[in-house]
Short mmCIF file of C-alpha atoms and ligand atoms in Angstrom, two decimals:
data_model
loop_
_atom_site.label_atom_id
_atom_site.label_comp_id
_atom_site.label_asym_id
_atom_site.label_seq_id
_atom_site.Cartn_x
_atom_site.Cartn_y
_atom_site.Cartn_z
CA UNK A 1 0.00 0.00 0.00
CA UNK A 2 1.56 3.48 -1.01
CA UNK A 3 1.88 5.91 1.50
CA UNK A 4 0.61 9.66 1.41
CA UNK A 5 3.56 12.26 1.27
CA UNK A 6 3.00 15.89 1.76
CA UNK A 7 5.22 18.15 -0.14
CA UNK A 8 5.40 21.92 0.70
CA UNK A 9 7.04 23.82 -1.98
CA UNK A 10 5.72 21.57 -4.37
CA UNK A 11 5.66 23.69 -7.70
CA UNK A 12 9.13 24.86 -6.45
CA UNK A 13 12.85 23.80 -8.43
CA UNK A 14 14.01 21.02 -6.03
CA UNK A 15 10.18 20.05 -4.93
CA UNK A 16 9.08 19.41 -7.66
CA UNK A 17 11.81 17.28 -9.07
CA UNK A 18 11.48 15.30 -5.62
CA UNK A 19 8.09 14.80 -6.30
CA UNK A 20 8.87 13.14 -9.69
CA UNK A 21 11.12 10.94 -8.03
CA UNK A 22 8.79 9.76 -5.31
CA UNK A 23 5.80 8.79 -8.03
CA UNK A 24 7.97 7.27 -9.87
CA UNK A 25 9.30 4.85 -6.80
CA UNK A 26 5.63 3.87 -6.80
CA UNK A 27 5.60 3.65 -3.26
CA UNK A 28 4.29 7.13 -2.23
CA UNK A 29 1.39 9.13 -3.00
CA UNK A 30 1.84 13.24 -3.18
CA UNK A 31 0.12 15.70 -2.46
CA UNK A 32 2.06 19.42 -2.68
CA UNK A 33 0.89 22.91 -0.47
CA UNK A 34 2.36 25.52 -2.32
CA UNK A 35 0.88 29.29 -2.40
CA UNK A 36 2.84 29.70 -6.01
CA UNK A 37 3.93 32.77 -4.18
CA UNK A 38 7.73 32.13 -6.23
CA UNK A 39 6.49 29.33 -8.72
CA UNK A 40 3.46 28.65 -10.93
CA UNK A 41 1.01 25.85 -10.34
CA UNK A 42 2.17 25.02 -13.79
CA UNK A 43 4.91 22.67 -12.77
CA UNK A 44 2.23 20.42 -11.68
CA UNK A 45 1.62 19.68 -16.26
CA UNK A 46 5.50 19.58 -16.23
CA UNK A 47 5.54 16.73 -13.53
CA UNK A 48 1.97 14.95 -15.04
CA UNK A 49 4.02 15.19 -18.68
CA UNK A 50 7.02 13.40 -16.81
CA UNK A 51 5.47 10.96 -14.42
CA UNK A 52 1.82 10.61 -15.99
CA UNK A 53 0.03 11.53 -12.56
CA UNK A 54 -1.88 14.48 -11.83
CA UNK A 55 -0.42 15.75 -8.73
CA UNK A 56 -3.01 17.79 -6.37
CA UNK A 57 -1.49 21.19 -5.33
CA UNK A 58 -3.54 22.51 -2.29
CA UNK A 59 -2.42 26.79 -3.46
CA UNK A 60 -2.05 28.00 0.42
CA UNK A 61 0.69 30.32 2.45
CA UNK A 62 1.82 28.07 5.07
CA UNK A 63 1.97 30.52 7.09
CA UNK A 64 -1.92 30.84 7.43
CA UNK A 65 -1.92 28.14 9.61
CA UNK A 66 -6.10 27.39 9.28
CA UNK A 67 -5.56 26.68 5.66
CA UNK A 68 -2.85 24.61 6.12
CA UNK A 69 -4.29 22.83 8.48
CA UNK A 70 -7.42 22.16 6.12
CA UNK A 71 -5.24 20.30 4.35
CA UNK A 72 -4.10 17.99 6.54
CA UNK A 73 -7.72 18.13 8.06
CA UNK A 74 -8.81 16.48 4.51
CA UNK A 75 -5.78 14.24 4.32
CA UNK A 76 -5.48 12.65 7.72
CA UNK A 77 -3.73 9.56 6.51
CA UNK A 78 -0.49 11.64 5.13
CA UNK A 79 2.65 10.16 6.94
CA UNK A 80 5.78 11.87 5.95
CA UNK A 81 6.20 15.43 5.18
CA UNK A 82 8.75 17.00 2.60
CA UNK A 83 9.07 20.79 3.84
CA UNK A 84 10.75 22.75 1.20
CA UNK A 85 8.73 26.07 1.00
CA UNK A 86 11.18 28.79 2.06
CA UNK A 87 12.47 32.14 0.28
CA UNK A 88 16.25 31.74 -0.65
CA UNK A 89 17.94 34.35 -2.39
CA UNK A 90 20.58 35.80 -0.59
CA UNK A 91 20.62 39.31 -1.43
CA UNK A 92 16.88 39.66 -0.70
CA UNK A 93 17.33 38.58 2.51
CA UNK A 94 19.68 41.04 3.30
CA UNK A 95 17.38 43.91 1.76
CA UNK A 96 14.16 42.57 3.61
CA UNK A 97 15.35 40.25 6.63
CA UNK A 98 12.02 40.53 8.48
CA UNK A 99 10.19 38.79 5.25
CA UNK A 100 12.57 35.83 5.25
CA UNK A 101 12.33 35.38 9.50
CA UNK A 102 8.63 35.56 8.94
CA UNK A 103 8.01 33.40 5.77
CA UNK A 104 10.46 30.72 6.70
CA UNK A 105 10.48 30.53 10.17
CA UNK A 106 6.78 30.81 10.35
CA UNK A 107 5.56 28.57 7.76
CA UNK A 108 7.99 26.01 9.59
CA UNK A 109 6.63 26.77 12.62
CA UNK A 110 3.20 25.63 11.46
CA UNK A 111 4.54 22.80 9.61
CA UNK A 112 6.15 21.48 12.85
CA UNK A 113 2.50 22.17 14.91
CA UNK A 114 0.60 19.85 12.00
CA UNK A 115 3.10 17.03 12.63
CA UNK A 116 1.97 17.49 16.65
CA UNK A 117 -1.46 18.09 15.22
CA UNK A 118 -2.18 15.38 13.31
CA UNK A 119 0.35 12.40 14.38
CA UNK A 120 2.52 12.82 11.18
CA UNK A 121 5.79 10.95 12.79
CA UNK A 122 8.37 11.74 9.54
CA UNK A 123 9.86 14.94 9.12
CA UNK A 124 12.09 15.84 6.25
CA UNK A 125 13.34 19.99 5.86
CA UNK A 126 15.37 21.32 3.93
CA UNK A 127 18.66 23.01 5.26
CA UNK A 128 22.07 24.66 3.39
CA UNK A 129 25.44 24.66 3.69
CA UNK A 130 25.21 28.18 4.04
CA UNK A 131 24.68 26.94 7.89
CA UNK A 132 28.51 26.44 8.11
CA UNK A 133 29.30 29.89 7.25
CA UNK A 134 32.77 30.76 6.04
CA UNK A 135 34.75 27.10 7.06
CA UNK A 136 38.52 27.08 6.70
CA UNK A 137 38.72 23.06 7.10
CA UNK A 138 37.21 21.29 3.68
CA UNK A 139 35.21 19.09 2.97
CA UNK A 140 32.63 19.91 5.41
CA UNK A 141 31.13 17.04 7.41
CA UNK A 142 28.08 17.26 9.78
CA UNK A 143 30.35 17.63 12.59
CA UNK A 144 31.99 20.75 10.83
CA UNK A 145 30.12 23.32 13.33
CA UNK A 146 27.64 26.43 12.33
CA UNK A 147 29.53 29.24 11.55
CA UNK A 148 28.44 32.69 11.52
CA UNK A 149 25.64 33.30 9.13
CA UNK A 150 26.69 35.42 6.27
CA UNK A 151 23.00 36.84 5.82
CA UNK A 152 19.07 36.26 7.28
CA UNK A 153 18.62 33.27 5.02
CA UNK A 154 21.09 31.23 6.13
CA UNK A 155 20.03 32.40 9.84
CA UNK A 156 16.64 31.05 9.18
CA UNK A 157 18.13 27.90 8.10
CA UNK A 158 20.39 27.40 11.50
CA UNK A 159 17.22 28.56 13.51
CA UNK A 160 14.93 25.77 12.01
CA UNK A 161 16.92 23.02 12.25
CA UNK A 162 17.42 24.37 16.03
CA UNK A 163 13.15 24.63 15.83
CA UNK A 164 13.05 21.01 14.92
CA UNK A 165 16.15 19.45 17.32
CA UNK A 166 14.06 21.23 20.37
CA UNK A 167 10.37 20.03 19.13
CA UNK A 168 11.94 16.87 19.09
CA UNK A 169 11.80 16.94 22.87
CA UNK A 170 8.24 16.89 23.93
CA UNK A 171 7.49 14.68 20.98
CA UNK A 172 9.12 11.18 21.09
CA UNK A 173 7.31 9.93 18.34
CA UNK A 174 8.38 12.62 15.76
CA UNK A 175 11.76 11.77 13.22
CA UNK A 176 13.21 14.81 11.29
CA UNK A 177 16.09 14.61 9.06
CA UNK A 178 17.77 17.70 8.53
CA UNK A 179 19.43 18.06 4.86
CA UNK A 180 21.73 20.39 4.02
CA UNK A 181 22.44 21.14 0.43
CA UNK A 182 25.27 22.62 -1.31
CA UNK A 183 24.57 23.56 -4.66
CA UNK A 184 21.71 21.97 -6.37
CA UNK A 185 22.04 23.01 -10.57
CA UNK A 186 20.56 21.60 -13.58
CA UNK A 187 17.21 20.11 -14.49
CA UNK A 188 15.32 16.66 -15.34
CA UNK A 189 16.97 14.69 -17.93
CA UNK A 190 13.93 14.61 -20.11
CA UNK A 191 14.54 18.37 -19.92
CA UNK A 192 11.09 19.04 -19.17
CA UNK A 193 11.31 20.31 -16.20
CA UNK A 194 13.76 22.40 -14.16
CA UNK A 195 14.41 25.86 -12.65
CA UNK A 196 12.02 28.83 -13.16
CA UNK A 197 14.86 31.22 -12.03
CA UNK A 198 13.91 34.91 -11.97
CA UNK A 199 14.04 37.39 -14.96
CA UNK A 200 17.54 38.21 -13.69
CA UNK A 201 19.24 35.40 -12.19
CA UNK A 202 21.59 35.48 -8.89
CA UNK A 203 23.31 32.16 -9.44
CA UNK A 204 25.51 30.49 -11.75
CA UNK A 205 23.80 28.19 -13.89
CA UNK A 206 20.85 29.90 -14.39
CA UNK A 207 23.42 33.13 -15.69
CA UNK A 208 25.28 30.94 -18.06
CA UNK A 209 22.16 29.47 -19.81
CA UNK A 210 20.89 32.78 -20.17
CA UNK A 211 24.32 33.83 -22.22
CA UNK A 212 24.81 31.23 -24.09
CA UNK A 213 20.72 31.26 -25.20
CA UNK A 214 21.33 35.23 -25.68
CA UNK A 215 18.25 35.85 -23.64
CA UNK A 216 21.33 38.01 -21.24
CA UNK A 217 23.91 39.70 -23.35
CA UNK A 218 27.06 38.81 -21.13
CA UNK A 219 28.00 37.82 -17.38
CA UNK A 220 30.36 38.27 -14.81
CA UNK A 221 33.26 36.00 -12.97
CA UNK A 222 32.78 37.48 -9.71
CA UNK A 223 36.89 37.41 -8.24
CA UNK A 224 39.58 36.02 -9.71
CA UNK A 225 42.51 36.52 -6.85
CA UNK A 226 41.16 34.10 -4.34
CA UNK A 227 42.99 31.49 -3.19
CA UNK A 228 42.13 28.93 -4.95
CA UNK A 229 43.33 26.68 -7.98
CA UNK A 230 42.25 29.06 -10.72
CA UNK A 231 41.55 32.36 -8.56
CA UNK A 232 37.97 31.95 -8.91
CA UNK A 233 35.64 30.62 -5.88
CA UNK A 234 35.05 26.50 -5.71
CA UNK A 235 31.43 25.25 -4.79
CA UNK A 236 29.62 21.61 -4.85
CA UNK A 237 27.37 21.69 -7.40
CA UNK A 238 25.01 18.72 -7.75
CA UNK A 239 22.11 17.86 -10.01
CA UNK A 240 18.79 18.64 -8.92
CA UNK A 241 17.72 14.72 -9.74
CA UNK A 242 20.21 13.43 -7.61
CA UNK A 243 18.68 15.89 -4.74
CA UNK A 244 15.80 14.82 -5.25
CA UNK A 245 16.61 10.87 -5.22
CA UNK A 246 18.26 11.77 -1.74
CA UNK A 247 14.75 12.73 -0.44
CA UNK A 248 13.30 9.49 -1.84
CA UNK A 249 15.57 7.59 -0.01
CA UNK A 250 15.89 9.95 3.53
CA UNK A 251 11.83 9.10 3.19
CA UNK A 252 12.18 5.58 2.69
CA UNK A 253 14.73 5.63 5.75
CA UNK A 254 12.45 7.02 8.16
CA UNK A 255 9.54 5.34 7.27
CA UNK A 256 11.90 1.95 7.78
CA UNK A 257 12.82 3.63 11.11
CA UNK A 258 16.33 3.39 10.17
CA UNK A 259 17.56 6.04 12.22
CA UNK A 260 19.22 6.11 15.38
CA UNK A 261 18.53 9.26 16.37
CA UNK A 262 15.33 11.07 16.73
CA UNK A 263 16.82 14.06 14.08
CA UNK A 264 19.52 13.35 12.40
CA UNK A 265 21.48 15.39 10.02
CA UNK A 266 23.00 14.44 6.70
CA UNK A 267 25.25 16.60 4.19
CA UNK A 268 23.81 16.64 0.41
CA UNK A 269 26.68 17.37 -2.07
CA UNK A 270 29.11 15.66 -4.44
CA UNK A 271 31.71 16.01 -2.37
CA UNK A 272 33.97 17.39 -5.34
CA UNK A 273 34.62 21.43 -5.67
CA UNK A 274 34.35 22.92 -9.33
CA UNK A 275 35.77 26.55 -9.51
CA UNK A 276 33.83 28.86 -11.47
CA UNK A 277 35.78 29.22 -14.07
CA UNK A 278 35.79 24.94 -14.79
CA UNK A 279 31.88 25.48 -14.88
CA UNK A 280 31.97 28.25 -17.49
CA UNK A 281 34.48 25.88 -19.49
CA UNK A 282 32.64 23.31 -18.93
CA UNK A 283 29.30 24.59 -20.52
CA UNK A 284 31.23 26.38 -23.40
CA UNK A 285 32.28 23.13 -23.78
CA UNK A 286 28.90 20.70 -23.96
CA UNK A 287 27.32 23.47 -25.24
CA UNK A 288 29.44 23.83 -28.18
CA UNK A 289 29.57 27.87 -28.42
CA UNK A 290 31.95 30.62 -26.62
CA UNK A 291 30.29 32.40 -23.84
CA UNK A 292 30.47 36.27 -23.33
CA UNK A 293 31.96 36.81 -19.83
CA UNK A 294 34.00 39.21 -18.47
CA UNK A 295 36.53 38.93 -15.00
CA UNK A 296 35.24 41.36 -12.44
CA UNK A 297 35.45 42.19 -9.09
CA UNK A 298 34.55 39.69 -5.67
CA UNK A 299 30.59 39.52 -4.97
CA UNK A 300 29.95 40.87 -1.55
CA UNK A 301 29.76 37.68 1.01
CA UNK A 302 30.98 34.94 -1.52
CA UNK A 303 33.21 32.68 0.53
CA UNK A 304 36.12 31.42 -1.64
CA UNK A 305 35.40 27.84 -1.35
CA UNK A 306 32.71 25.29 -0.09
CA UNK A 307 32.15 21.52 -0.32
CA UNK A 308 30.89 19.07 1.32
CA UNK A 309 31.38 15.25 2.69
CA UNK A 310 28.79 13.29 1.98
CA UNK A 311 29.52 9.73 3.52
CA UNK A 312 27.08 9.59 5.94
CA UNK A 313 24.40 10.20 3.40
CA UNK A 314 26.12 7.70 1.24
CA UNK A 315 26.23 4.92 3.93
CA UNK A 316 23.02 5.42 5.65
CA UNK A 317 21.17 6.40 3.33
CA UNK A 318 22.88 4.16 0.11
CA UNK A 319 22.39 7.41 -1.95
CA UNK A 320 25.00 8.56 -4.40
CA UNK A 321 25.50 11.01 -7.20
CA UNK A 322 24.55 9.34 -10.95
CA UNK A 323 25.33 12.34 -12.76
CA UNK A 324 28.29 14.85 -12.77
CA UNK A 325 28.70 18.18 -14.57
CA UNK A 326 28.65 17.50 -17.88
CA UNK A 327 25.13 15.99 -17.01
CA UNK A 328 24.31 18.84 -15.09
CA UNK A 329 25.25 21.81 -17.80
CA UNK A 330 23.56 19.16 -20.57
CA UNK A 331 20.20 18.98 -18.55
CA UNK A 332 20.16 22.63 -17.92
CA UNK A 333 20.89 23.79 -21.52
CA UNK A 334 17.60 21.26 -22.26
CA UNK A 335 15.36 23.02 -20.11
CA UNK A 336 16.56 26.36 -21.31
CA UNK A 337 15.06 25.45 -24.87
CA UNK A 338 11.78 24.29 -22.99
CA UNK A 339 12.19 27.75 -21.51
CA UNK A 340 12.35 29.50 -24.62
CA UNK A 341 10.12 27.59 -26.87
CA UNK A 342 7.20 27.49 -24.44
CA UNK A 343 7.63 30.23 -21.95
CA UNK A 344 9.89 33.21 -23.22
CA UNK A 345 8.83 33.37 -26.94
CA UNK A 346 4.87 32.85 -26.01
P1 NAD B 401 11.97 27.42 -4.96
O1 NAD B 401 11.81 28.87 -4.69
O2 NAD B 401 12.03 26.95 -6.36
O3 NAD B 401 10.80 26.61 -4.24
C1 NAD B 401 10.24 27.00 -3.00
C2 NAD B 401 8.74 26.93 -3.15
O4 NAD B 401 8.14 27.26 -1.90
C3 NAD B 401 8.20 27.90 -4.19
O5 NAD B 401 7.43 27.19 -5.11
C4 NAD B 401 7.36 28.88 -3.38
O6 NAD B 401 6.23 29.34 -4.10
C5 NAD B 401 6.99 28.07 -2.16
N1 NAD B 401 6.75 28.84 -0.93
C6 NAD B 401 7.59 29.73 -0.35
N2 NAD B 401 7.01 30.20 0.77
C7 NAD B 401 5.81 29.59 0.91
C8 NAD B 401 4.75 29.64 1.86
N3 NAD B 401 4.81 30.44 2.94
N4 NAD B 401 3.67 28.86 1.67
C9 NAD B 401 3.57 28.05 0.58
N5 NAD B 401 4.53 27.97 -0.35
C10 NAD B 401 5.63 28.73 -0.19
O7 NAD B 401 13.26 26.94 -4.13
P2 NAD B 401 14.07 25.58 -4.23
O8 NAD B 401 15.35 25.86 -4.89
O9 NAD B 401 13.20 24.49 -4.72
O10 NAD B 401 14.40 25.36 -2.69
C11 NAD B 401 13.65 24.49 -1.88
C12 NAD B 401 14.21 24.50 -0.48
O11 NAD B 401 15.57 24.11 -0.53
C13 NAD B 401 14.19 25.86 0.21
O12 NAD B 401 13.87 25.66 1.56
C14 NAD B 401 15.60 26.37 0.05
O13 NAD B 401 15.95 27.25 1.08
C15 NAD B 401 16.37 25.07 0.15
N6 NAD B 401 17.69 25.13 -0.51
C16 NAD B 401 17.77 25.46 -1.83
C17 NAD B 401 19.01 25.54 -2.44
C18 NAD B 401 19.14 25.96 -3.88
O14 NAD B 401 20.24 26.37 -4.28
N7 NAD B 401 18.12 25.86 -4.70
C19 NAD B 401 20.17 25.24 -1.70
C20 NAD B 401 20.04 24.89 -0.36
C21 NAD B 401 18.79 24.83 0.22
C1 WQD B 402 28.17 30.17 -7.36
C2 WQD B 402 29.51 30.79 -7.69
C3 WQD B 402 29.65 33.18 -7.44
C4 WQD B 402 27.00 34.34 -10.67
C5 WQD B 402 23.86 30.03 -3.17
C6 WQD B 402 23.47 30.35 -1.76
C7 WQD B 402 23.58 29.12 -0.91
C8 WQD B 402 22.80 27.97 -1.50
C9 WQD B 402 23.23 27.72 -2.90
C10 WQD B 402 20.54 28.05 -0.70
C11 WQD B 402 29.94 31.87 -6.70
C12 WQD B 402 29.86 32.77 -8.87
C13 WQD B 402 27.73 33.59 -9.77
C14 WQD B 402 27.70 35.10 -11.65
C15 WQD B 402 29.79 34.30 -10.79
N1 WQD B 402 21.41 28.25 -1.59
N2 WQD B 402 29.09 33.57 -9.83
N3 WQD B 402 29.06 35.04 -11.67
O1 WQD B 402 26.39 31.74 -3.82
O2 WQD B 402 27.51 29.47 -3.99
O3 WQD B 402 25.22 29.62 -3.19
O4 WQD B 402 23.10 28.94 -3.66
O5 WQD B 402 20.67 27.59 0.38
O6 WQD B 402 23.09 29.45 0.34
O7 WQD B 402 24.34 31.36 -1.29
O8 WQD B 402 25.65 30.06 -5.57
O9 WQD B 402 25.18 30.08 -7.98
O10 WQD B 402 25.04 32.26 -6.69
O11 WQD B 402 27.26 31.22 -7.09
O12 WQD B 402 31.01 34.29 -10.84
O13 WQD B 402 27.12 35.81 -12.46
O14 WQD B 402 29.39 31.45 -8.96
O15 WQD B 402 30.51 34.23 -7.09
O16 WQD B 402 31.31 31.75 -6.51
P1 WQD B 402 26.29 30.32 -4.11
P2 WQD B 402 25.69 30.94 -6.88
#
């Protein structure tokens, strides 16, 4: 018998790839909350085209916390829940901090009530290696303590997964995993489905598809003195599908009751660091065209390099990257023709 998996953030970039993944296990049922308030209940065609279901999004702000508790009210046999709705671009959350402590903190504050409210045992939220702050020691491992946050997103990431560890207390019978991400890029293979990034992007991926499609007439290398192996900054990028298999199998894990712990935390990345300028190579390369950039100054709050360790995801949860960055520029440069063809040029 499948079970019933709620997904907030549904319509979003990583839930809705995650909720491909899940159908397609054919072991869980989804259902998605997701106001739309930085997505489109589109994505819900994009998944049905992918995975043949018709997933139900319930369109409510989390933070009303009598509509999202209709939801479970109407669903009382969900048993896990998948809680990716959050705001998460940086610079915003510098410019308005008070809209990223209320969204995020408050819709995960009501998200953590339901799972009191209505019994649901299996907790799943999404966290960011922007917890760790600026690390000196790489890779990163869980035990790599939080750092100082560089801005109010990443401090609404460290304060939920400190919500969640204390809820834990008075609840025995809740399990949360906690995963932080590093830096999820690229799109379904099918390239169907994949990142409805802003008009003007903030992050890499998004930024190079946009040159090379000519929809943005150049971009930037933001530093190229750090100290690193090319001057420019080293992340852990990491396909979106891969992400999204994680959650499958963190799912699967707690409904086995395979953890020791009551919350347990687990690193999401590659565990391999790709400098900016090996990405921009990298997609001139599959690609096949040269892109317009520039070198230019540091970005305000970059740190020069991140990645993570990933064993303990790797053991405990038997998850592991299938696709590396040739996959991940490929995919991406798919769904940028989807983008154009059916969204830019209509
Ligand atoms: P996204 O913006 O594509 O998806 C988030 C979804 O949540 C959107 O569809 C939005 O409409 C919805 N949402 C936001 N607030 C809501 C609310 N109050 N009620 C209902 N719906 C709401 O983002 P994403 O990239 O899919 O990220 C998902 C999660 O992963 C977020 O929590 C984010 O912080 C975290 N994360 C993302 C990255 C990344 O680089 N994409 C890295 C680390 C962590
Ligand atoms: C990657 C690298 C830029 C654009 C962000 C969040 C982090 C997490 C993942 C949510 C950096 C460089 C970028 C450009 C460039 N998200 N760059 N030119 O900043 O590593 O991580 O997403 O939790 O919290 O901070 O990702 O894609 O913005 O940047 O040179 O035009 O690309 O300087 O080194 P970032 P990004």
């Amino acid at each position: 018998m499948k079970k019933k998996i709620l997904v907030t953030g549904g319509c979003g970039y990583i839930g809705s790839h995650t909720i491909i993944e899940l159908l397609q296990s054919n072991r869980y049922d989804v259902i998605s909350v997701d106001s739309c308030v930085r997505s489109t209940p589109e994505t819900m065609r994009r998944v049905e085209m992918i995975t043949g279901v018709n997933v139900h999004n319930y369109q409510v702000d989390i933070c009303q916390k009598e509509d999202f508790f209709h939801v479970l009210e109407e669903n009382p046999d969900v048993q896990g829940i998948i809680h990716f709705a959050a705001f998460k671009a940086v610079g915003e959350s510098v410019d308005e901090p008070l809209m990223y402590y209320r969204n995020n903190l408050g819709a995960l504050a009501n998200v953590l009530e339901a799972c009191q409210k209505f019994h649901v045992q299996n907790l799943i939220f999404s966290s960011s290696c922007s917890v760790y702050g600026d690390v000196k020691n790489l890779p990163v491992s869980e035990a790599t303590p939080m750092g100082k946050a560089f801005c109010p997103y990443a401090h609404t990431k460290q304060i939920g997964e400190e919500m969640i560890q204390n809820m834990m207390v008075p609840n025995p019978e809740m399990n949360a995993l906690i995963l932080r991400y590093f830096n999820p890029v690229g799109a379904h293979p099918s390239g169907l489905n994949g990142e409805l990034s802003p008009d003007k992007p903030n992050n890499l991926i998004p930024i190079i598809m946009h040159v090379a499609s000519g929809v943005l007439p150049q971009m930037t290398v933001f530093g190229t003195d750090y100290d690193t192996r090319d001057g420019s900054c080293i992340r852990d990028y990491l396909h979106v599908s891969d992400i999204a298999v994680a959650h499958l199998k963190a799912m699967d894990y707690l409904i086995e009751r395979k953890n020791c712990q009551q919350c347990e935390i687990f690193n999401l990345g590659s565990g391999n660091g790709v400098s900016v300028l090996e990405m921009l190579h990298a997609a001139e390369r599959i690609i096949g065209q040269k892109l317009n950039y520039q070198l230019g100054d540091r970005r305000p709050g970059d740190v020069p390099a991140i990645y993570g360790d990933s064993q303990r995801a790797n053991t405990l949860l038997d998850w592991h990257c299938q696709y590396g960055v040739d996959d991940m520029i490929a995919s991406a440069w798919k769904w940028e023709h989807y983008l154009k063809n059916e969204i830019y040029d209509k």
